[in-house]
Tab-separated table of C-alpha atoms in Angstrom:
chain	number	residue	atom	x	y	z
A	1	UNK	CA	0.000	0.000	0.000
A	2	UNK	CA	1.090	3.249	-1.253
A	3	UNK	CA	0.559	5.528	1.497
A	4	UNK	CA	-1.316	4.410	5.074
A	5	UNK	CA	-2.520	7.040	7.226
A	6	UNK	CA	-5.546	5.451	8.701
A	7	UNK	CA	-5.184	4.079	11.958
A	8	UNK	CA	-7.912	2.185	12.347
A	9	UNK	CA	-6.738	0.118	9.677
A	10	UNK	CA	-3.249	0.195	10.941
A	11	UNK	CA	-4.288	-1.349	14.444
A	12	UNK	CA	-6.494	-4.100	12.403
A	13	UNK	CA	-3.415	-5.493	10.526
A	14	UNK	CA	-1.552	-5.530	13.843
A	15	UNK	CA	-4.229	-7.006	15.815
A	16	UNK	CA	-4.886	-9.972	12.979
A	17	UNK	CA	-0.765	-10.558	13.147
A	18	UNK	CA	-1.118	-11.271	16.871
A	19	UNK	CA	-4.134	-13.235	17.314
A	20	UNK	CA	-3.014	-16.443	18.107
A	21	UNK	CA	-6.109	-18.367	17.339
A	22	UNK	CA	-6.421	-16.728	13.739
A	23	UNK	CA	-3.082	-17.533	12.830
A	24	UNK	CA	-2.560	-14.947	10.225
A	25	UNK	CA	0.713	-13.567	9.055
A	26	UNK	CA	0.280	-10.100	7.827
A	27	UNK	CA	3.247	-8.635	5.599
A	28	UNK	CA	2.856	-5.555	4.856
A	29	UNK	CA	4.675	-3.181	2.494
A	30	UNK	CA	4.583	0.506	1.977
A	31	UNK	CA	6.643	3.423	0.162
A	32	UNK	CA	8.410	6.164	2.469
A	33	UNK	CA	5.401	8.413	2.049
A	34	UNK	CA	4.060	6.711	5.245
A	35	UNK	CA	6.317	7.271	7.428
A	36	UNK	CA	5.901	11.023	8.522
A	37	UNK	CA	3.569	13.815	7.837
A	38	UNK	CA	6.480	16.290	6.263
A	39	UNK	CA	6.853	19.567	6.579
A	40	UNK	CA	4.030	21.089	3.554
A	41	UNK	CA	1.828	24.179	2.268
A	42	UNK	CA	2.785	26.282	6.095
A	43	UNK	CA	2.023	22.938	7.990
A	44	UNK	CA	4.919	21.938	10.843
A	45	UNK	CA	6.067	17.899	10.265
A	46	UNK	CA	4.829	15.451	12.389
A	47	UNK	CA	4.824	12.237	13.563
A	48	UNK	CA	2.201	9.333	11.096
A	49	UNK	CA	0.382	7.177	13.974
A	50	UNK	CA	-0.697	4.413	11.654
A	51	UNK	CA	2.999	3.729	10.232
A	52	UNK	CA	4.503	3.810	13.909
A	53	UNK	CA	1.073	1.135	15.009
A	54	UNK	CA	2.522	-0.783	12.173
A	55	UNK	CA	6.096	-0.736	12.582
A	56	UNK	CA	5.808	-1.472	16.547
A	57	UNK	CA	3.369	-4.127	16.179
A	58	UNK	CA	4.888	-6.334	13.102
A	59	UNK	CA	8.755	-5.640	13.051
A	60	UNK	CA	10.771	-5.119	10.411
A	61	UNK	CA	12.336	-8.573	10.656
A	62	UNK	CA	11.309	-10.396	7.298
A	63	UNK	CA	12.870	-13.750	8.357
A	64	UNK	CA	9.814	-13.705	10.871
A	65	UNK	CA	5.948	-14.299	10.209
A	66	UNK	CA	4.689	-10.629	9.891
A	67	UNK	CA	6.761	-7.646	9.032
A	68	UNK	CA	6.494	-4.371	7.821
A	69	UNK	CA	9.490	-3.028	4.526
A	70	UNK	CA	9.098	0.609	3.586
A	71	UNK	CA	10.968	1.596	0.583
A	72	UNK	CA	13.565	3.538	0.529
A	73	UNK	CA	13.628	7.394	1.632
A	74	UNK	CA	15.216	9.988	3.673
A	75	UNK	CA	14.362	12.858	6.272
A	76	UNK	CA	15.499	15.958	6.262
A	77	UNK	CA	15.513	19.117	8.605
A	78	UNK	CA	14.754	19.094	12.071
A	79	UNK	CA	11.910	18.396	14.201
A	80	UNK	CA	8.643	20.724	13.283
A	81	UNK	CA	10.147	21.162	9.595
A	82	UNK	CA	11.108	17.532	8.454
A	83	UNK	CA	10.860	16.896	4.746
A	84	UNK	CA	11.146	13.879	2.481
A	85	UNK	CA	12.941	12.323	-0.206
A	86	UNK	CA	11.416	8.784	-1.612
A	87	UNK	CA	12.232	6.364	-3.759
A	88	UNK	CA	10.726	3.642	-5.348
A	89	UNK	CA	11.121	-0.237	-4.070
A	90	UNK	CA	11.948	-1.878	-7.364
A	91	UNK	CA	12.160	1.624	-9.467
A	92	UNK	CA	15.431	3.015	-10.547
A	93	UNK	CA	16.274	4.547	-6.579
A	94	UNK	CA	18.764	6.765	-7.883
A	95	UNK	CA	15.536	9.150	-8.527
A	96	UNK	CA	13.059	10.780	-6.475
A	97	UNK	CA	9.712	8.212	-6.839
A	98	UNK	CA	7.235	6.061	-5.291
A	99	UNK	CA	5.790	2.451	-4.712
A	100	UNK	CA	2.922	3.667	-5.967
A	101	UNK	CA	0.499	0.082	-5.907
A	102	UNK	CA	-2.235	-0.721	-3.986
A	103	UNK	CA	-3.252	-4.022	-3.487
A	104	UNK	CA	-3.352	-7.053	-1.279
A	105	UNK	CA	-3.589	-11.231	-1.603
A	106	UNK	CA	-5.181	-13.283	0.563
A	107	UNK	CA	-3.750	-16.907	0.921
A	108	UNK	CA	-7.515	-18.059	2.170
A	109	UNK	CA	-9.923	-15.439	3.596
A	110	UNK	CA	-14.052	-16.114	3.750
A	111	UNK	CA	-13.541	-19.366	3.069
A	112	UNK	CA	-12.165	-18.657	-0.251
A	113	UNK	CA	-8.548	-19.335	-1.487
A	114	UNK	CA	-5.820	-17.352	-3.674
A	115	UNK	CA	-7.791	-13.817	-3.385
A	116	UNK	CA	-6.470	-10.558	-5.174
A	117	UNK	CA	-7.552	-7.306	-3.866
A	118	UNK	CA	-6.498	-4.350	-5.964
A	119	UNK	CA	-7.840	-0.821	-5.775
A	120	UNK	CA	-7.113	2.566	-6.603
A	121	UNK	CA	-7.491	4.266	-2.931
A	122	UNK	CA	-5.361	4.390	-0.438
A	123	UNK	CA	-5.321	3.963	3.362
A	124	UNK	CA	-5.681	7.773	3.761
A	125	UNK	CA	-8.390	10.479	4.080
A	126	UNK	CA	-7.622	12.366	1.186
A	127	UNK	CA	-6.931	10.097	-1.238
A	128	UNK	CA	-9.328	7.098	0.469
A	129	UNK	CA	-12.856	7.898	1.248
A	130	UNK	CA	-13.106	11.395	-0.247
A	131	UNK	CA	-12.322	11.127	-3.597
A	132	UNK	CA	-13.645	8.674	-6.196
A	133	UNK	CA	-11.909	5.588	-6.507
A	134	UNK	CA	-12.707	1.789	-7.611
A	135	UNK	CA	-11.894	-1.538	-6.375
A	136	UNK	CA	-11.598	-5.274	-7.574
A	137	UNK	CA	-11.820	-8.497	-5.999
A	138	UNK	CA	-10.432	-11.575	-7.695
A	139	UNK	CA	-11.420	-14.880	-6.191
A	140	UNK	CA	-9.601	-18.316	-7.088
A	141	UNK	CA	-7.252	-16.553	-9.949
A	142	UNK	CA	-4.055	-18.778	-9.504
A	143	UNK	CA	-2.176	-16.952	-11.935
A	144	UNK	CA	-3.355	-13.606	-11.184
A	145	UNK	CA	-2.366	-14.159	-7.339
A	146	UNK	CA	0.828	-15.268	-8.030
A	147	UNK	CA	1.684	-12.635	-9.838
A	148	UNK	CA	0.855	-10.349	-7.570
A	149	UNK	CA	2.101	-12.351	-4.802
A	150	UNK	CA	5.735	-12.523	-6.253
A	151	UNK	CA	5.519	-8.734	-6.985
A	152	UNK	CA	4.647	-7.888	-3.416
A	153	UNK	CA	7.992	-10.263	-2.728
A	154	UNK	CA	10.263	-8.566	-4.809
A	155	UNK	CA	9.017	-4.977	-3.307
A	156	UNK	CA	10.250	-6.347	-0.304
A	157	UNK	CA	13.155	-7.470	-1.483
A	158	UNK	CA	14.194	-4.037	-2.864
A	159	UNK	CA	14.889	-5.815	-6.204
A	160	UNK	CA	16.885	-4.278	-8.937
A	161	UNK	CA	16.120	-5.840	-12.500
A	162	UNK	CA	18.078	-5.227	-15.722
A	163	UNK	CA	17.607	-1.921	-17.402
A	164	UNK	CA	14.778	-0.790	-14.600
A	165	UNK	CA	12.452	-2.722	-16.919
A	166	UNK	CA	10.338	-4.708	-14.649
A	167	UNK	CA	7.304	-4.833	-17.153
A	168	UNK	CA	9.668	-7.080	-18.893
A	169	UNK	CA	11.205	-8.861	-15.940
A	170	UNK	CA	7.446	-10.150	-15.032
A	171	UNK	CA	6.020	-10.478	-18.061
A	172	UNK	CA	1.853	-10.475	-18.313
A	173	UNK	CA	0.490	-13.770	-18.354
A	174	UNK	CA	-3.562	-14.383	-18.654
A	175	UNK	CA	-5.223	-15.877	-15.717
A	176	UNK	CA	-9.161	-17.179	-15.475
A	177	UNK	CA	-9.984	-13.673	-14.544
A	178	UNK	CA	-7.432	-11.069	-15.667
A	179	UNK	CA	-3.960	-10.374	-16.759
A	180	UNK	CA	-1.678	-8.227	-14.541
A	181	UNK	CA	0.741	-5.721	-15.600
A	182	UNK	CA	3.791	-4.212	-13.583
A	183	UNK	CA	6.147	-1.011	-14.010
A	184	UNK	CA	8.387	0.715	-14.272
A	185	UNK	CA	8.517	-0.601	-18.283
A	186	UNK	CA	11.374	0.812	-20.105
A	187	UNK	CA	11.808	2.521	-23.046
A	188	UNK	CA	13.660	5.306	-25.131
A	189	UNK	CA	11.804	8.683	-25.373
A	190	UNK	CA	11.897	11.563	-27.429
A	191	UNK	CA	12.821	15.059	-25.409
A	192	UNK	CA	9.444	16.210	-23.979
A	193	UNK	CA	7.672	12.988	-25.576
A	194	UNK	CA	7.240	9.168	-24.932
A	195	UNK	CA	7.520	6.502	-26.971
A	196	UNK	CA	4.061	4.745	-27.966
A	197	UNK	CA	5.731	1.643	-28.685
A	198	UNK	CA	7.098	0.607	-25.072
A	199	UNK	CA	3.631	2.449	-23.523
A	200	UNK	CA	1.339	-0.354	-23.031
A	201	UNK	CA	-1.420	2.255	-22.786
A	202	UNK	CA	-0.882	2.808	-25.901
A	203	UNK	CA	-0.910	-0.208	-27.021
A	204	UNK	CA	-4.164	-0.782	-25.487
A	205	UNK	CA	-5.609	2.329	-27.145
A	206	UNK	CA	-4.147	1.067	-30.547
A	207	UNK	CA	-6.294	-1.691	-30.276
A	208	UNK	CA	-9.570	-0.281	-30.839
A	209	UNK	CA	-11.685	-0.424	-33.421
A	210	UNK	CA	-14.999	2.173	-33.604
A	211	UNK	CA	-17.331	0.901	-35.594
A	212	UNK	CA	-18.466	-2.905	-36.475
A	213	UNK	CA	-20.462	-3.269	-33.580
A	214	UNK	CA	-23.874	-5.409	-33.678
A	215	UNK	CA	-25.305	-4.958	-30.206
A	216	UNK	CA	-23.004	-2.934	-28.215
A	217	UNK	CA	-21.900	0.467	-28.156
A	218	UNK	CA	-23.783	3.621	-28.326
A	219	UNK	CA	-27.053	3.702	-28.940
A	220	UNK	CA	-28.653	3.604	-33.064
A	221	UNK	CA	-25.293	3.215	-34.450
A	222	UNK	CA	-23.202	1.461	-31.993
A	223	UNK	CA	-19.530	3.344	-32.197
A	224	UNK	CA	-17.674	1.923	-29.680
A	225	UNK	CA	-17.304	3.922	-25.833
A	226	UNK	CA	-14.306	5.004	-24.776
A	227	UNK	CA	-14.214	6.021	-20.843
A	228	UNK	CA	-11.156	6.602	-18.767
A	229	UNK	CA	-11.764	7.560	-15.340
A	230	UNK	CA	-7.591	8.682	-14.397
A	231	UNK	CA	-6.581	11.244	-11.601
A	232	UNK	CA	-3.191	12.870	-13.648
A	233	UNK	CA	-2.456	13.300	-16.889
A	234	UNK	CA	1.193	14.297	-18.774
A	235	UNK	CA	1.573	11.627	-21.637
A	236	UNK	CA	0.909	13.407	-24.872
A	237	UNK	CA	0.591	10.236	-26.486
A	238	UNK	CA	-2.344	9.167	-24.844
A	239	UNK	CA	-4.439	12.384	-25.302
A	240	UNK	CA	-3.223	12.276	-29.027
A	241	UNK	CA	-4.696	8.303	-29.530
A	242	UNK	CA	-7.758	9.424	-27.311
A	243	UNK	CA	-8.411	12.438	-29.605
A	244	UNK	CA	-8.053	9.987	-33.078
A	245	UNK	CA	-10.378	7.767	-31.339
A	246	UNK	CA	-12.747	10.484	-31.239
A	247	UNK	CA	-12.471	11.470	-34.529
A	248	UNK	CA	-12.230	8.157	-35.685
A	249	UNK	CA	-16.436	7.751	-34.817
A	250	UNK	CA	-15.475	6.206	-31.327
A	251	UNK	CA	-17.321	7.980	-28.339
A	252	UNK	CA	-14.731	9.276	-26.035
A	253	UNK	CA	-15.115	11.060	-22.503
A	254	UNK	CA	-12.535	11.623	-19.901
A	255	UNK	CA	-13.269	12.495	-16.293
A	256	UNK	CA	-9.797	14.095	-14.595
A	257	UNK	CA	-8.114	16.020	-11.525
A	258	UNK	CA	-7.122	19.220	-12.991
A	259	UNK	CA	-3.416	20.176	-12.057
A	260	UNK	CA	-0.675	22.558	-13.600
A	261	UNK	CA	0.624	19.106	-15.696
A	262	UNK	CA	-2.426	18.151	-17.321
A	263	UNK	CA	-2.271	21.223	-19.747
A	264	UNK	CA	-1.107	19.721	-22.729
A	265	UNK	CA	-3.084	16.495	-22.186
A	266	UNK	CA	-6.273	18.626	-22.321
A	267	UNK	CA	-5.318	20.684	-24.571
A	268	UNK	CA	-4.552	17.797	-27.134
A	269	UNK	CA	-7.769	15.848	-25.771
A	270	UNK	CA	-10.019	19.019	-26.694
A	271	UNK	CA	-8.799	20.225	-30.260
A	272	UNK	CA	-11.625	21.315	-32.018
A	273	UNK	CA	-9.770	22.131	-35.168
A	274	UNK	CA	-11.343	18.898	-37.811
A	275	UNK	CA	-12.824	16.713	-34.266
A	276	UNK	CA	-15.487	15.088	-36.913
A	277	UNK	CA	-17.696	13.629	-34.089
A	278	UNK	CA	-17.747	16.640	-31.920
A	279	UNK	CA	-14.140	15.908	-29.638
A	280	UNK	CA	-13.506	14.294	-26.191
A	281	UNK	CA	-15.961	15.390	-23.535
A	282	UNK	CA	-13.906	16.100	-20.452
A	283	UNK	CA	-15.025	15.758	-17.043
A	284	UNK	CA	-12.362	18.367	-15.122
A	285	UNK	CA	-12.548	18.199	-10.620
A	286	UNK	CA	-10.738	21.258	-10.823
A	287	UNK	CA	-9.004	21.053	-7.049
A	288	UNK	CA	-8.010	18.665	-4.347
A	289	UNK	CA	-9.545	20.797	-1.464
A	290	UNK	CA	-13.484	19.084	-2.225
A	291	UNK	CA	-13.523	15.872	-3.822
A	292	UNK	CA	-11.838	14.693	-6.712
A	293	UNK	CA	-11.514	11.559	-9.068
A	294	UNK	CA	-8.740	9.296	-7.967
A	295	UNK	CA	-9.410	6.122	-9.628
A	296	UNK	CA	-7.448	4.797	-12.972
A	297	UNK	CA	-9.148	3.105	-14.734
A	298	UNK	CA	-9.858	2.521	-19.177
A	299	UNK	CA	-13.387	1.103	-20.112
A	300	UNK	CA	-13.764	0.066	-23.439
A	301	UNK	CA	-16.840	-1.324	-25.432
A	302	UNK	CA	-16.921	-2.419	-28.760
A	303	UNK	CA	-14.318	-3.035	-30.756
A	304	UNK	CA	-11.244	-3.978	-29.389
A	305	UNK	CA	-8.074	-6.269	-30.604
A	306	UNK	CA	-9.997	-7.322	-34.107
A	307	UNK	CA	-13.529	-8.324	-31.790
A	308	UNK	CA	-16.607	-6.497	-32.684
A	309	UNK	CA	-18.762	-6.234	-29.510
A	310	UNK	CA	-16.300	-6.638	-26.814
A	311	UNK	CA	-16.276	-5.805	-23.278
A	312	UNK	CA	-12.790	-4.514	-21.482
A	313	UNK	CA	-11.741	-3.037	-18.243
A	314	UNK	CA	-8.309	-2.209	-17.253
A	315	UNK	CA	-8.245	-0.702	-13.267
A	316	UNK	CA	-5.206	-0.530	-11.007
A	317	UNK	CA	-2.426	2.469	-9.314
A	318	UNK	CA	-1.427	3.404	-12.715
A	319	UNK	CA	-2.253	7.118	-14.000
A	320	UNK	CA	-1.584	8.398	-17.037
A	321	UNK	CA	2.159	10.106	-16.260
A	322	UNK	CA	5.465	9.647	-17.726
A	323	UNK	CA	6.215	8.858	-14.185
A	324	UNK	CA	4.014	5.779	-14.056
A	325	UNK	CA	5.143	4.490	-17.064
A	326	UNK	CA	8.799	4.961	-16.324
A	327	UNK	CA	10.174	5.132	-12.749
A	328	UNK	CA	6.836	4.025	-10.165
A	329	UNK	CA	6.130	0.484	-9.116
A	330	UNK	CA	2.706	0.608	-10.300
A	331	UNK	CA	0.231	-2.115	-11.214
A	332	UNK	CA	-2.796	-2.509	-14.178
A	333	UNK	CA	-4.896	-5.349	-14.216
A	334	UNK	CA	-6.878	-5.973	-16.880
A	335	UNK	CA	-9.894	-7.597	-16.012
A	336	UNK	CA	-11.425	-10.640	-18.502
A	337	UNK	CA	-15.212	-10.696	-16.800
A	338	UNK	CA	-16.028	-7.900	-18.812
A	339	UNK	CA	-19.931	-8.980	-19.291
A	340	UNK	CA	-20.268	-8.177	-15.579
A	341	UNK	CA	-17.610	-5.970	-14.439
A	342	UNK	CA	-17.550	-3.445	-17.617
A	343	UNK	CA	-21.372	-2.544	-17.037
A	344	UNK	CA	-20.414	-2.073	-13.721
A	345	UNK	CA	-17.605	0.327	-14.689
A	346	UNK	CA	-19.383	2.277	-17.030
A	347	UNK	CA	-22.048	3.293	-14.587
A	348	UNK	CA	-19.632	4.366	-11.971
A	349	UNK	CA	-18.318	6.509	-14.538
A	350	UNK	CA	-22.048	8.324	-14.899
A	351	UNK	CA	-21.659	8.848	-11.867
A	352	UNK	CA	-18.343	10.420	-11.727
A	353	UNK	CA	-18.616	12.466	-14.741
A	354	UNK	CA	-21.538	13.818	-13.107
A	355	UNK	CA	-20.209	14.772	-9.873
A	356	UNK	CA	-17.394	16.831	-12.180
A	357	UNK	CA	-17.922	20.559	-11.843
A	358	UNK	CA	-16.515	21.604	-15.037
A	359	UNK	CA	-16.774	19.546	-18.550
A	360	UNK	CA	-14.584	20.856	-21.436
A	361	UNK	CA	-15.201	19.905	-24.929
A	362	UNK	CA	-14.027	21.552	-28.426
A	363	UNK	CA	-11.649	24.033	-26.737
A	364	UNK	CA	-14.553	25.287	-24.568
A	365	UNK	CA	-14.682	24.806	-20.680
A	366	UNK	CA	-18.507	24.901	-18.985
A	367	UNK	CA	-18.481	25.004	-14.926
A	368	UNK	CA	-20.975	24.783	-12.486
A	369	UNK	CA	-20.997	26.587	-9.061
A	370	UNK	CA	-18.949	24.200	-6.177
A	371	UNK	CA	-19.273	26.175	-3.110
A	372	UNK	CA	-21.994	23.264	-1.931
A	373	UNK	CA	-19.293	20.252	-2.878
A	374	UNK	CA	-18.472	18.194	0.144
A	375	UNK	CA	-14.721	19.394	1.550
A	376	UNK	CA	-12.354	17.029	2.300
A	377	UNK	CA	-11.662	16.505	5.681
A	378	UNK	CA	-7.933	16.252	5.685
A	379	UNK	CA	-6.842	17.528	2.267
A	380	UNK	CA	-3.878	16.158	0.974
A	381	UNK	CA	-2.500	14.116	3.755
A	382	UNK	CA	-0.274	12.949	1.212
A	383	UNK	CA	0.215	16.306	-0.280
A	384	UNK	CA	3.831	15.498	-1.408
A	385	UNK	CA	3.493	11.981	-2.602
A	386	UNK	CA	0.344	13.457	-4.957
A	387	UNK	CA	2.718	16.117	-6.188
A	388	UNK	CA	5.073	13.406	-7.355
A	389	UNK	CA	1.939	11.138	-8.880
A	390	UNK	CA	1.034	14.357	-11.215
A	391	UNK	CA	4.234	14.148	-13.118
């Protein structure tokens, strides 16, 4: 888990690690981001309850049952005005990054066994309950456990892989019920650019098809729907395919958290100069002090890797940065039960795009008044960590 401030949650883990007749061993792993509340925006640093709960009541001895790692970081300053540097478990660590994941396996729990848990929230207040995010349960998935399972092992092992390419040290393998994918994935990018071809985003995107639909799609016509529900934005790649989508006859919206590195992204995504089918619609939460979308997640149905009529969901940590893609440990997992789950997925989005107070669309932005919007309670708790995720 990416960032734990909750300490509720915190005293849970501990208290399942030490009940003897439950006989659960809880291993936990977290980035640096946890460990203190730095020194931000005119607030003094202080101590994070939920990471010292944790650290005092598993250890940090990983030859025993339960244990807490936390990636690598440092502290600087003194006490009142402490500030930190992070670094990602697996990610090249010569570089300021993150573990950015968030997700958890459960050996047997409910009677079930080999359980995947992955979500977009974390264990915080401002990123957790009051902002929209999305979560997926995976029960019986061998593959897709294991996967995930041997991640989480070599995020505690700190471990380096050639060329910082760990998309290609665990390769994506199909299970009943999805297909994971890991990162950092490597590749060789233009200045000020990425490359589409080692951007599996991209790839994804490449994939579709718009029209040649029989049943599903929009309504009359059926061109396929586009949705992608994702908190940052800076890959001008993306927003380019997104836009030729668009144009292409597919029906594209976007529902965002608007920040100082989403310009070009938007920009790109709302071109009105020859959009054919009237442009991406963009949902825009314009701030983090009321609440804001913080899921990522890419619906897609209709036509999708030569399939007319198709059904697709990928969910996970990972947003739509160059930091994502290229120096985060971050997770996707695409999800195979799309007759269920995409339905699902596409009506959460409703509901998100409709909680957005602005909506831009052919170069023109439309907002409504927000002074009513629920405030978040504890706005960025993890103020530094998001200013790293935005990049």
């Amino acid at each position: 888990m990416y960032d734990i401030t909750l300490t509720n949650e915190a005293k849970l883990l501990v208290a399942a690690a030490r009940d003897p007749k439950r006989k659960v061993h809880v291993q936990v792993v977290t980035d640096g981001t946890s460990v203190i509340y730095p020194a931000v925006h005119g607030r003094p640093s202080a101590p994070n309850p939920a990471y010292d709960i944790l650290k005092k009541g598993l250890g940090t001895d990983t030859t025993k049952p339960s244990w807490l790692v936390t990636c690598p970081y440092e502290i600087h300053g003194a006490a009142g005005h402490r500030t930190l540097t992070t670094h990602a478990c697996i990610g090249d660590r010569r570089r300021k990054a993150i573990n950015h994941s968030k997700f958890a396996v459960f050996s047997r729990t409910g009677g079930i066994s080999k359980v995947t848990y992955l979500t977009s929230g974390n264990l915080t207040l401002g990123s957790g309950p009051f902002a929209w995010n999305n979560a997926v349960t995976l029960n019986g998935d061998v593959t897709t456990y294991n996967a995930y399972a041997g991640f989480h092992r070599d995020l505690a092992a700190l471990r380096r892989v050639p060329h910082d390419d760990y998309f290609t040290y665990r390769r994506p393998r199909a299970g009943s019920l999805g297909r994971a994918y890991f990162f950092p994935e490597a590749g060789r990018d233009p200045e000020d650019a990425i490359d589409s071809r080692t951007d599996v985003i991209a790839n994804f995107l490449e994939k579709i098809s718009c029209t040649g639909n029989r049943t599903l799609g929009t309504p009359g016509d059926h061109r396929t729907i586009v949705r992608a529900a994702v908190a940052w934005w800076s890959r001008p790649d993306i927003a380019h395919l997104l836009w030729s989508l668009d144009n292409a006859g597919c029906d594209v919206e976007v529902a965002m958290t608007r920040d100082a590195f989403d310009t070009r992204a938007l920009e790109i995504m709302t071109e009105p100069a020859g959009a054919r089918y009237g442009g991406v619609k963009v949902h825009i939460f314009p701030d983090l002090r009321h609440d804001y979308v913080h899921s990522k997640y890419l619906i897609v149905e209709g036509g999708y890797n030569g399939r007319a009529d198709a059904r697709v969901v990928w969910t996970g940590s990972h947003n739509f940065t160059r930091t994502a893609l290229r120096t985060f440990d971050e997770t996707i997992l695409q999800l195979f039960a799309g007759g269920r789950l995409e339905p699902a997925y596409l009506a959460n989005f409703g509901r998100v795009a409709a909680a957005a107070p602005c909506t831009r669309q052919m170069g023109r932005t439309t907002c409504l008044d927000r002074s009513a919007a629920r405030m978040v309670l504890n706005p960025q708790d993890d103020a530094p960590a998001i200013g790293l995720e935005q990049r």
